[in-house]
Coordinates of C-alpha atoms in Angstrom, one line a residue:
M1 CA 28.5 30.0 0.2
E2 CA 29.8 33.0 -0.8
T3 CA 29.7 32.3 -4.6
E4 CA 26.0 30.8 -3.9
K5 CA 23.1 32.9 -5.1
V6 CA 21.0 35.9 -2.6
I7 CA 18.1 35.8 -3.0
G8 CA 17.1 38.6 0.4
T9 CA 18.5 39.8 3.8
L10 CA 16.2 38.8 7.1
V11 CA 14.8 41.7 8.3
G12 CA 12.5 43.0 11.4
E13 CA 12.3 40.8 14.4
S14 CA 13.3 37.1 14.4
T15 CA 13.0 34.4 16.7
S16 CA 14.4 31.0 17.1
K17 CA 11.4 29.4 15.0
E18 CA 11.0 32.3 12.0
F19 CA 12.4 35.0 10.3
R20 CA 11.2 37.2 7.7
L21 CA 13.4 37.7 4.3
A22 CA 12.9 41.2 2.3
V23 CA 13.9 38.8 -1.5
T24 CA 15.0 40.5 -4.5
P25 CA 10.9 39.9 -6.8
E26 CA 11.1 36.3 -8.1
A27 CA 14.2 34.8 -6.2
T28 CA 12.5 32.6 -3.9
R29 CA 8.8 30.9 -4.1
E30 CA 6.9 29.4 -1.4
Q31 CA 8.5 25.4 0.5
D32 CA 11.8 26.7 -0.9
I33 CA 14.6 26.0 1.2
I34 CA 17.5 28.2 2.1
A35 CA 20.5 28.8 3.8
V36 CA 21.6 31.4 6.7
D37 CA 25.1 31.3 7.7
A38 CA 26.2 32.9 11.0
T39 CA 27.9 31.6 14.5
L40 CA 26.6 30.8 17.8
N41 CA 29.0 31.7 21.3
E42 CA 29.3 28.7 22.8
T43 CA 29.5 29.3 26.8
E44 CA 30.4 26.6 27.8
N45 CA 33.4 27.0 26.1
G46 CA 35.2 30.2 27.1
G47 CA 32.6 31.7 24.4
E48 CA 34.5 30.5 21.9
L49 CA 32.2 31.4 18.2
K50 CA 31.6 28.4 16.4
K51 CA 30.3 28.7 12.6
I52 CA 26.7 27.5 11.6
R53 CA 24.2 27.5 9.0
I54 CA 20.9 27.6 10.0
W55 CA 18.2 25.9 7.2
A56 CA 14.9 27.1 7.2
K57 CA 12.1 26.3 4.6
V58 CA 9.8 29.2 2.8
Q59 CA 6.7 29.4 3.6
R60 CA 4.8 32.3 2.8
I61 CA 5.7 34.9 0.1
E62 CA 3.6 38.4 0.8
R63 CA 3.9 41.6 -1.7
I64 CA 2.9 45.0 -1.7
N65 CA 3.6 47.9 -3.3
P66 CA 3.3 50.5 -0.5
L67 CA 3.3 53.4 -3.3
F68 CA -0.2 52.1 -4.1
P69 CA -2.6 51.9 -1.3
A70 CA -6.0 50.2 -1.7
E71 CA -7.2 53.3 -1.4
A72 CA -5.7 54.6 -4.9
G73 CA -7.1 50.9 -5.9
H74 CA -10.5 51.1 -5.5
E75 CA -10.8 54.1 -7.0
L76 CA -9.5 53.5 -9.9
A77 CA -12.3 50.6 -9.6
E78 CA -14.5 53.1 -9.9
T79 CA -13.8 55.0 -12.3
Q80 CA -11.9 51.9 -14.4
T81 CA -8.9 54.0 -15.0
D82 CA -6.0 52.0 -16.5
P83 CA -3.6 52.9 -13.7
M84 CA -0.7 53.2 -16.4
D85 CA -2.3 56.3 -17.2
T86 CA -2.0 57.8 -13.7
V87 CA 0.9 59.1 -11.9
L88 CA 0.7 55.7 -8.9
S89 CA 4.4 54.5 -8.6
L90 CA 3.9 50.5 -9.7
S91 CA 7.6 50.3 -9.3
R92 CA 8.3 50.3 -6.0
E93 CA 6.8 46.7 -5.1
M94 CA 8.8 45.1 -1.2
V95 CA 8.5 41.3 -1.7
S96 CA 9.2 39.2 1.3
A97 CA 9.7 35.8 2.3
V98 CA 8.0 34.4 6.0
C99 CA 10.5 31.8 6.9
Q100 CA 10.3 28.5 8.9
V101 CA 13.4 27.9 11.2
I102 CA 13.9 24.0 10.4
G103 CA 17.6 23.8 12.4
Y104 CA 21.3 24.0 12.1
E105 CA 24.0 22.5 11.7
Q106 CA 28.0 23.3 12.5
L107 CA 31.1 23.1 10.3
T108 CA 33.6 20.6 11.5
T109 CA 37.3 19.7 10.8
G110 CA 35.4 17.1 8.1
G111 CA 33.0 19.9 6.9
W112 CA 29.2 20.3 7.1
S113 CA 27.8 18.1 9.6
G114 CA 24.4 17.2 7.7
K115 CA 22.8 16.6 11.2
L116 CA 20.3 18.9 12.2
E117 CA 19.5 20.7 16.1
S118 CA 17.0 22.8 16.8
L119 CA 18.3 26.7 17.3
R120 CA 17.5 28.2 20.5
Y121 CA 19.3 31.4 19.9
P122 CA 17.9 34.0 16.6
P123 CA 20.0 35.1 13.9
K124 CA 21.4 38.3 12.9
P125 CA 18.3 41.1 11.7
A126 CA 20.2 42.0 8.2
T127 CA 22.2 39.4 7.8
R128 CA 22.1 37.8 4.3
A129 CA 20.3 34.4 2.8
Y130 CA 21.0 32.2 0.1
G131 CA 19.6 29.8 -2.1
P132 CA 21.6 26.7 -1.5
D133 CA 24.3 24.6 -3.8
P134 CA 22.1 21.4 -5.4
A135 CA 25.0 19.4 -2.7
D136 CA 24.3 21.0 0.2
L137 CA 20.4 20.5 -0.4
K138 CA 21.2 16.7 -0.8
R139 CA 22.7 16.3 2.4
V140 CA 20.6 17.9 4.5
L141 CA 17.2 16.7 3.1
V142 CA 18.1 13.0 4.5
G143 CA 21.8 14.2 6.4
K144 CA 24.4 12.3 5.7
L145 CA 23.4 7.7 5.2
E146 CA 25.2 5.6 6.9
D147 CA 25.7 3.5 3.7
E148 CA 24.9 6.0 0.9
S149 CA 25.9 3.7 -1.6
Q150 CA 23.5 0.1 -0.5
S151 CA 20.5 2.1 1.5
A152 CA 20.1 5.9 -0.5
I153 CA 16.7 5.2 -2.9
N154 CA 16.1 8.5 -5.7
I155 CA 12.3 8.9 -6.2
A156 CA 12.1 12.2 -6.7
T157 CA 13.9 16.4 -7.2
L158 CA 12.7 18.7 -5.1
S159 CA 9.7 20.6 -6.8
N160 CA 11.0 24.0 -6.7
R161 CA 14.8 22.4 -8.3
D162 CA 14.3 20.0 -10.1
N163 CA 18.9 19.6 -10.7
V164 CA 18.3 18.3 -7.1
D165 CA 17.7 15.2 -7.0
V166 CA 16.4 13.0 -4.0
E167 CA 17.7 11.0 -2.3
V168 CA 15.8 9.5 0.9
D169 CA 17.4 6.6 3.5
G170 CA 15.4 3.5 2.3
N171 CA 16.3 1.7 5.5
A172 CA 14.0 3.9 7.0
I173 CA 10.7 2.5 4.1
V174 CA 12.2 -1.6 4.8
T175 CA 12.5 -1.6 8.6
R176 CA 9.7 1.5 10.3
H177 CA 7.3 1.9 7.1
L178 CA 5.9 3.6 4.3
A179 CA 2.2 5.3 3.9
I180 CA 1.8 7.1 0.5
L181 CA -1.8 8.5 1.1
A182 CA -3.2 10.2 -2.5
M183 CA -6.7 10.1 -4.3
T184 CA -7.2 8.2 -6.7
G185 CA -5.1 9.5 -10.4
A186 CA -2.5 12.1 -8.1
G187 CA 0.0 9.3 -8.8
K188 CA -0.3 6.8 -6.2
S189 CA 0.2 3.7 -8.0
W190 CA 3.5 5.4 -10.1
T191 CA 5.1 6.5 -6.6
A192 CA 5.2 3.1 -5.2
R193 CA 6.8 1.5 -9.1
R194 CA 9.0 3.5 -8.8
I195 CA 10.1 3.1 -5.5
I196 CA 10.0 -1.5 -6.2
E197 CA 12.0 -0.5 -8.9
Q198 CA 14.6 1.1 -6.5
L199 CA 15.3 -1.3 -4.4
A200 CA 14.2 -4.4 -6.7
D201 CA 18.0 -2.7 -8.3
K202 CA 18.9 -4.0 -4.7
N203 CA 18.5 -7.3 -4.9
Y204 CA 15.5 -6.1 -1.8
P205 CA 13.0 -8.9 -1.5
M206 CA 9.1 -7.4 -1.5
V207 CA 6.0 -9.6 -1.8
I208 CA 3.0 -7.6 -3.9
F209 CA -0.6 -7.9 -2.9
D210 CA -2.5 -6.7 -6.0
P211 CA -6.2 -6.6 -5.5
H212 CA -6.9 -4.8 -9.3
G213 CA -3.9 -6.5 -11.3
D214 CA -1.8 -3.2 -11.6
Y215 CA 2.2 -4.9 -11.1
T216 CA 1.0 -7.5 -12.8
R217 CA 3.6 -6.3 -15.7
L218 CA 6.3 -5.2 -13.5
G219 CA 8.0 -8.3 -15.4
E220 CA 7.8 -6.3 -18.6
I221 CA 10.7 -4.1 -17.1
E222 CA 13.9 -4.5 -18.9
S223 CA 15.6 -3.4 -15.1
L224 CA 13.1 -6.0 -13.9
N225 CA 13.8 -8.9 -16.7
N226 CA 14.0 -12.7 -14.8
K227 CA 12.7 -10.1 -11.1
V228 CA 9.1 -10.6 -10.9
N229 CA 8.0 -13.7 -10.5
R230 CA 3.8 -13.4 -10.6
Y231 CA 1.4 -15.5 -9.3
H232 CA -2.4 -16.4 -9.1
A233 CA -4.0 -16.4 -5.6
T234 CA -5.0 -19.7 -5.1
L235 CA -6.0 -21.0 -1.6
A236 CA -4.9 -24.5 -0.3
I237 CA -8.6 -25.5 1.5
F238 CA -7.5 -28.1 2.9
E239 CA -3.8 -26.8 3.9
E240 CA -6.3 -24.6 6.3
D241 CA -8.5 -25.0 9.8
A242 CA -11.6 -25.6 9.3
D243 CA -13.5 -22.6 11.1
T244 CA -11.0 -20.4 8.2
V245 CA -12.9 -22.9 5.4
A246 CA -17.1 -22.1 7.3
Q247 CA -15.5 -18.1 7.4
I248 CA -15.1 -18.6 3.8
I249 CA -18.0 -20.0 2.6
G250 CA -20.2 -18.1 4.5
N251 CA -18.0 -15.1 3.0
L252 CA -18.6 -16.2 -0.6
A253 CA -22.3 -18.2 -0.5
D254 CA -23.0 -14.5 1.3
N255 CA -24.9 -16.8 3.7
P256 CA -22.8 -17.4 7.2
L257 CA -23.2 -21.0 8.8
T258 CA -25.6 -21.2 11.6
P259 CA -24.1 -22.2 15.3
A260 CA -25.7 -25.6 14.4
M261 CA -23.9 -25.8 10.8
N262 CA -20.4 -24.5 12.0
A263 CA -21.0 -27.9 15.3
L264 CA -21.1 -30.2 12.1
F265 CA -18.8 -28.4 10.0
G266 CA -15.1 -29.5 11.2
D267 CA -16.4 -33.1 10.8
L268 CA -17.5 -33.1 7.3
F269 CA -14.4 -30.9 6.9
N270 CA -12.0 -33.4 8.4
A271 CA -13.8 -36.2 6.2
S272 CA -13.4 -34.6 2.9
R273 CA -10.3 -33.5 3.7
R274 CA -9.1 -38.2 4.6
F275 CA -11.9 -38.8 1.1
N276 CA -9.7 -36.6 -0.9
E277 CA -6.5 -38.5 0.9
A278 CA -7.7 -42.2 0.6
E279 CA -6.0 -44.1 -2.6
G280 CA -7.6 -46.5 -5.5
S281 CA -10.3 -44.9 -7.7
E282 CA -12.8 -47.3 -5.8
R283 CA -14.1 -44.1 -4.1
I284 CA -14.5 -41.4 -7.2
N285 CA -17.0 -44.6 -8.2
W286 CA -18.8 -44.4 -5.7
L287 CA -19.5 -40.6 -5.3
A288 CA -20.1 -40.7 -8.4
N289 CA -22.3 -43.0 -8.6
R290 CA -24.4 -42.2 -4.8
L291 CA -24.7 -38.7 -6.4
N292 CA -25.6 -39.4 -9.8
D293 CA -22.4 -37.2 -11.3
N294 CA -20.7 -38.5 -14.3
R295 CA -18.7 -36.2 -14.3
I296 CA -16.6 -36.6 -10.8
R297 CA -16.0 -39.8 -12.7
Q298 CA -14.0 -37.9 -15.7
N299 CA -13.1 -34.8 -13.6
G300 CA -11.4 -36.9 -10.5
I301 CA -11.7 -35.3 -7.1
K302 CA -9.9 -32.3 -6.1
P303 CA -9.1 -30.5 -2.9
D304 CA -11.5 -27.9 -3.2
L305 CA -15.7 -26.5 -2.3
W306 CA -16.5 -28.6 -4.3
L307 CA -15.3 -31.3 -2.8
I308 CA -16.7 -30.9 0.7
A309 CA -20.1 -30.0 -0.7
N310 CA -19.8 -33.3 -2.7
I311 CA -19.3 -35.1 0.6
A312 CA -21.5 -33.3 2.4
D313 CA -24.3 -33.8 -0.7
A314 CA -23.7 -37.6 0.0
A315 CA -23.9 -38.1 3.8
F316 CA -27.0 -35.9 3.5
Q317 CA -28.5 -38.7 1.2
S318 CA -26.4 -42.2 3.0
I319 CA -28.2 -40.5 6.2
K320 CA -31.8 -40.5 4.4
D321 CA -32.0 -43.5 2.5
A322 CA -30.0 -45.3 6.3
A323 CA -33.3 -43.9 8.0
F324 CA -35.5 -45.1 5.8
Q325 CA -34.3 -48.6 5.2
S326 CA -34.2 -48.8 9.7
I327 CA -37.6 -48.8 9.5
K328 CA -38.3 -51.3 6.7
D329 CA -39.0 -55.4 7.8
A330 CA -35.7 -56.0 9.2
G331 CA -32.9 -57.3 7.2
D332 CA -34.6 -55.4 4.7
G333 CA -32.7 -53.3 1.7
N334 CA -29.0 -52.0 2.9
T335 CA -27.5 -49.5 3.9
Y336 CA -23.8 -49.9 2.1
D337 CA -23.3 -46.4 1.4
F338 CA -23.5 -45.1 5.0
E339 CA -21.4 -47.4 6.2
Y340 CA -19.0 -46.9 3.2
L341 CA -18.9 -43.4 4.6
K342 CA -18.4 -44.1 7.7
H343 CA -15.8 -46.1 6.5
I344 CA -13.6 -44.1 4.3
C345 CA -13.6 -41.6 5.8
W346 CA -16.1 -41.1 8.1
E347 CA -15.9 -42.8 11.5
N348 CA -18.2 -40.7 13.8
L349 CA -21.3 -40.6 11.6
K350 CA -24.5 -40.8 13.1
E351 CA -27.7 -42.0 10.8
K352 CA -29.3 -39.4 13.3
E353 CA -27.5 -36.8 12.2
R354 CA -29.2 -34.2 11.4
R355 CA -29.7 -33.9 7.5
D356 CA -31.6 -30.6 7.4
T357 CA -27.9 -29.2 8.7
L358 CA -25.7 -31.1 6.1
Q359 CA -28.2 -30.0 3.6
G360 CA -27.5 -26.6 4.7
I361 CA -24.3 -27.0 4.9
Y362 CA -24.5 -28.5 1.3
G363 CA -26.1 -25.5 -0.6
R364 CA -23.7 -22.8 0.3
A365 CA -20.3 -24.7 -0.2
R366 CA -22.2 -25.3 -3.5
V367 CA -22.5 -21.9 -3.8
A368 CA -19.2 -20.5 -2.6
A369 CA -17.1 -23.3 -4.9
S370 CA -19.4 -21.9 -7.9
E371 CA -18.7 -18.7 -6.9
L372 CA -14.6 -19.6 -6.4
R373 CA -14.8 -21.2 -9.6
K374 CA -16.2 -18.4 -11.2
M375 CA -13.9 -15.8 -9.5
E376 CA -10.5 -17.7 -10.1
R377 CA -11.1 -17.7 -13.8
V378 CA -11.2 -13.8 -13.7
N379 CA -7.9 -13.5 -11.4
Q380 CA -6.2 -15.8 -14.2
R381 CA -7.4 -13.8 -17.4
I382 CA -6.5 -10.6 -15.5
T383 CA -2.9 -12.1 -14.4
G384 CA -2.3 -13.7 -17.4
E385 CA 0.9 -16.2 -17.6
S386 CA 1.4 -16.8 -13.5
Q387 CA 1.8 -19.7 -11.1
P388 CA -0.1 -20.9 -8.5
M389 CA 1.3 -19.3 -4.9
P390 CA 3.5 -21.8 -3.8
Q391 CA 2.0 -24.5 -0.9
N392 CA 5.9 -23.6 1.2
R393 CA 4.8 -19.4 1.7
E394 CA 9.1 -19.2 2.4
E395 CA 9.6 -19.4 -1.1
L396 CA 7.7 -15.7 -1.7
V397 CA 10.6 -14.6 0.2
Q398 CA 13.5 -14.5 -2.3
Y399 CA 16.9 -13.3 -2.6
G400 CA 16.4 -10.3 -5.7
K401 CA 13.4 -11.1 -5.9
I402 CA 9.7 -9.6 -6.4
S403 CA 6.3 -12.1 -5.8
V404 CA 3.2 -10.2 -7.1
I405 CA -0.2 -11.9 -5.7
S406 CA -2.8 -10.8 -7.9
L407 CA -5.8 -10.5 -6.2
A408 CA -8.4 -9.7 -9.3
G409 CA -11.4 -10.9 -9.5
Y410 CA -12.2 -11.5 -6.0
T411 CA -14.8 -10.5 -3.2
G412 CA -13.0 -8.1 -0.5
D413 CA -13.3 -10.2 1.9
F414 CA -11.6 -13.5 0.2
Q415 CA -9.1 -10.5 -0.7
A416 CA -7.9 -10.0 2.7
T417 CA -8.7 -13.7 4.1
I418 CA -5.6 -14.6 1.4
Y419 CA -3.7 -11.6 3.0
S420 CA -3.7 -12.2 6.0
I421 CA -3.3 -16.2 5.0
I422 CA 0.0 -15.2 3.7
A423 CA 1.0 -12.8 5.5
E424 CA 0.9 -14.5 8.5
E425 CA 2.7 -17.1 7.5
L426 CA 5.7 -15.0 6.5
F427 CA 6.0 -13.2 9.3
E428 CA 5.5 -15.5 11.3
A429 CA 8.1 -17.9 10.0
K430 CA 10.4 -15.0 10.5
V431 CA 9.7 -14.6 13.8
N432 CA 10.9 -18.5 14.0
E433 CA 14.2 -17.8 12.3
R434 CA 12.8 -20.4 9.6
L435 CA 13.0 -17.4 6.9
Q436 CA 16.6 -15.7 7.6
L437 CA 16.2 -12.2 4.6
P438 CA 14.9 -9.1 5.3
F439 CA 11.6 -8.7 3.4
L440 CA 9.2 -6.4 2.5
L441 CA 4.7 -6.7 2.3
L442 CA 3.2 -3.9 0.1
L443 CA -0.3 -3.3 0.5
E444 CA -2.7 -2.1 -2.4
E445 CA -6.2 -0.2 -2.0
A446 CA -5.0 -0.3 2.2
H447 CA -8.3 0.6 3.5
N448 CA -10.3 -2.5 1.9
F449 CA -8.0 -5.1 3.6
I450 CA -7.1 -2.6 6.6
P451 CA -10.2 -0.6 7.2
S452 CA -11.3 1.9 10.5
R453 CA -14.5 0.1 11.2
G454 CA -14.1 -4.0 9.8
T455 CA -16.4 -6.3 11.0
A456 CA -16.2 -8.9 8.6
S457 CA -14.7 -11.9 10.8
A458 CA -11.7 -11.8 7.5
Q459 CA -11.3 -8.7 8.1
K460 CA -10.4 -8.5 11.4
Q461 CA -7.2 -11.1 10.4
S462 CA -6.2 -8.8 9.1
I463 CA -6.0 -6.0 11.1
A464 CA -4.6 -7.8 13.3
I465 CA -1.6 -9.4 11.6
T466 CA -1.0 -5.8 9.6
K467 CA -1.2 -4.1 13.3
Q468 CA 0.8 -6.7 14.7
I469 CA 3.2 -6.1 11.8
A470 CA 3.4 -2.4 12.0
R471 CA 4.4 -2.7 15.4
E472 CA 6.7 -6.1 15.4
G473 CA 8.2 -5.4 12.3
R474 CA 11.0 -4.2 12.8
K475 CA 12.9 -6.0 15.4
F476 CA 13.2 -8.6 12.5
H477 CA 13.5 -6.6 9.7
V478 CA 9.8 -7.0 8.2
G479 CA 8.8 -4.0 6.2
L480 CA 5.2 -2.6 5.3
V481 CA 4.1 -0.3 3.0
V482 CA 0.4 0.5 2.6
I483 CA -1.3 2.6 0.0
S484 CA -4.6 4.4 0.2
Q485 CA -6.8 7.1 -2.0
R486 CA -8.8 7.1 1.4
P487 CA -7.2 7.2 4.1
S488 CA -9.7 8.6 6.5
R489 CA -11.2 4.7 6.2
L490 CA -7.8 3.0 7.4
D491 CA -6.8 2.3 10.6
E492 CA -5.5 4.7 12.6
T493 CA -3.0 2.2 14.8
T494 CA -1.6 1.2 11.3
L495 CA -1.4 3.7 10.2
S496 CA 0.4 5.6 13.0
Q497 CA 2.9 2.6 13.4
C498 CA 4.4 3.9 10.1
N499 CA 7.1 5.9 10.1
S500 CA 7.9 7.3 6.4
Y501 CA 4.9 9.1 4.8
I502 CA 4.4 9.7 0.9
I503 CA 1.8 12.5 0.8
M504 CA 0.2 13.3 -2.2
R505 CA -3.3 15.3 -3.3
M506 CA -6.1 15.0 -1.2
V507 CA -9.3 17.3 -1.5
N508 CA -11.7 14.8 0.7
P509 CA -12.1 17.0 4.4
A510 CA -12.3 13.7 6.2
D511 CA -9.0 13.0 4.5
Q512 CA -7.1 15.7 5.4
T513 CA -7.7 16.2 8.9
F514 CA -7.1 12.7 9.6
V515 CA -4.1 13.0 7.9
K516 CA -3.5 16.2 9.5
R517 CA -4.3 14.2 12.7
V518 CA -2.1 11.0 12.8
V519 CA 1.0 12.2 11.1
E520 CA 2.5 14.3 13.5
S521 CA 5.4 15.8 11.7
L522 CA 3.2 16.7 9.1
G523 CA 2.6 21.2 10.1
E524 CA -0.2 22.8 9.2
E525 CA 1.4 24.9 6.2
E526 CA 2.4 22.1 4.6
A527 CA -0.4 20.3 5.0
S528 CA -2.8 23.5 3.3
L529 CA -1.3 22.5 0.3
L530 CA -2.6 19.0 -0.1
P531 CA -5.6 19.9 -2.1
N532 CA -3.7 22.0 -4.6
L533 CA -0.4 19.9 -5.6
E534 CA -0.1 18.6 -9.3
V535 CA -0.1 14.9 -10.0
G536 CA 3.1 13.2 -9.5
E537 CA 4.1 15.8 -6.4
A538 CA 4.4 15.4 -3.0
L539 CA 4.9 16.1 0.6
L540 CA 7.7 14.3 2.4
S541 CA 7.2 13.6 5.7
G542 CA 9.1 11.4 8.5
Q543 CA 11.9 10.1 9.4
M544 CA 13.4 9.1 5.8
V545 CA 13.8 12.5 5.5
N546 CA 15.1 15.6 8.0
F547 CA 12.4 17.4 8.0
P548 CA 9.1 17.3 5.5
I549 CA 9.6 18.4 1.8
L550 CA 7.6 19.2 -1.2
V551 CA 9.4 17.0 -4.0
K552 CA 8.1 15.9 -8.0
M553 CA 8.0 11.7 -8.2
K554 CA 10.5 10.5 -11.0
E555 CA 9.0 8.8 -13.5
P556 CA 9.8 4.5 -12.7
E557 CA 10.9 2.7 -16.0
F558 CA 7.3 1.3 -16.4
R559 CA 3.6 3.3 -15.9
G560 CA 1.4 0.8 -18.0
G561 CA -0.6 -0.7 -16.1
L562 CA -4.6 -2.0 -16.6
G563 CA -6.8 0.8 -17.3
N564 CA -3.5 3.0 -18.6
T565 CA -4.2 2.5 -22.1
N566 CA -6.7 6.0 -23.4
A567 CA -10.0 3.8 -24.4
F568 CA -10.7 5.6 -27.8
L569 CA -7.8 4.5 -29.1
Q570 CA -8.2 1.1 -28.3
L571 CA -11.6 1.5 -30.1
E572 CA -10.4 1.6 -33.3
E573 CA -7.7 -0.6 -32.9
V574 CA -10.3 -3.0 -32.3
H575 CA -12.0 -2.4 -34.6
D576 CA -9.8 -2.1 -37.5
R577 CA -8.6 -5.8 -36.1
E578 CA -11.9 -6.4 -37.0
V579 CA -12.3 -5.3 -40.4
R580 CA -8.8 -6.5 -41.3
D581 CA -9.7 -10.3 -39.6
P582 CA -13.8 -10.2 -39.0
V583 CA -13.8 -14.0 -38.7
R584 CA -11.1 -14.4 -35.9
S585 CA -12.6 -11.3 -34.1
S586 CA -15.1 -12.9 -33.1
F587 CA -14.3 -16.1 -31.0

């Protein structure tokens, strides 16, 4: 290390946890990583001396001029005198750095080990400290990876030394979970894109749940060409169970089904499914006539909430007519509609079925169907060119592919429902070995899916499956990345199961307190930096690094997304188009 830059000398009292350096002004900065070469007496080997390298982090820098006391400063301030006009010495400054010991590594026959061990004996005063070269720093930041070429992902540089790349252990991310936490505008989506690009370069399968359409343009990146599959979120109603669909209807209608409605809904749901599966056009004509709705005849029927609403309405009308006819003279009138409905799909339909219950379900299902159709249109407009989600969810996980599921335009509860269904099906397929490939789930705006106080049924479902993946995913090579700008609203159990963290600028006191409590590897000194970090700066902590470090995240290849265009530039572009072609712009 003699060829490396000397930055200071150990002075005063030193311990195995902390020491102080007398440093040259401007030679080092807070959060710098420094090294001290030393020897350690191995008593178990007969007192043999072994070479070690002590690594430490500069936590605080202090600057003082002992020949310029505070009293002199007060006097100059009161008299408004320029210090340069006095005989006071202004050149005898002393700069010292308080350094926290990180650990030490041993010198082996193959070079420095890269494995940090706890220091149990303080370094010797008057020892010189060095600014290590980039190769040494890279080694000690993450250790020697088992297969460096395959698992290392390059995501950042040291914040104070941009010539030092930070390549973290990608395996720690994809198997032991990662949390990216930051306030809005601090760079969390930028960071996520960088990680996605790096993992995609290694052909790692990923499924991204995108609540705002921020990742729909990933396919425009040259390096990701033909690697991104975009899906607009759809829900195959009759592939779900009746209870789930009943909850969806209640959520979308903002009016939960009553106990009586829930008791009847299973029969209605099964009848609607059988009606959809029946063959021939006769049933379509019957339904169109029964409801006096020619659109059914023109458009046919689809396996969606509209069909459930229409069957509920048809059953209500048929029961009402049958009940009316039953009090007329015997043999007068007919009950064709009622009997046909029983024959085609609802065998146990009774004339005394509560009509108000059916009518209540119909009203809610109709509102839900209308809301869902509106949201689907918004979703597809934001998502752009895309395909519906495959019925076989396992198709979402493919070697070298990224599946982006756009949830844009849907309500929070419906987003949580879709996420929980897909995540549960994929995890279950991996546990039962129908899926062989390892994969990573990325959940943006995670505080809306796994809130700390989730009360809605959709949130409870998404919290349950996420907790299970967080606890058990490592055993089955199912990884999880949670991204949030409001960590204090996240489920604490899930966050604590993440073994690696990227923490960016955070000014909300509740968020800071929560992060300090949950992220055990984050010290007080590092936590105090959070409100003052610049855009793109981050603290890396957890298993992907040997100790918390301050870095500058590297830019992703593609930073574009919804809302990233300058609004004033867009205003002028639209205006120019309207001036050039006013007729076309009006459409």
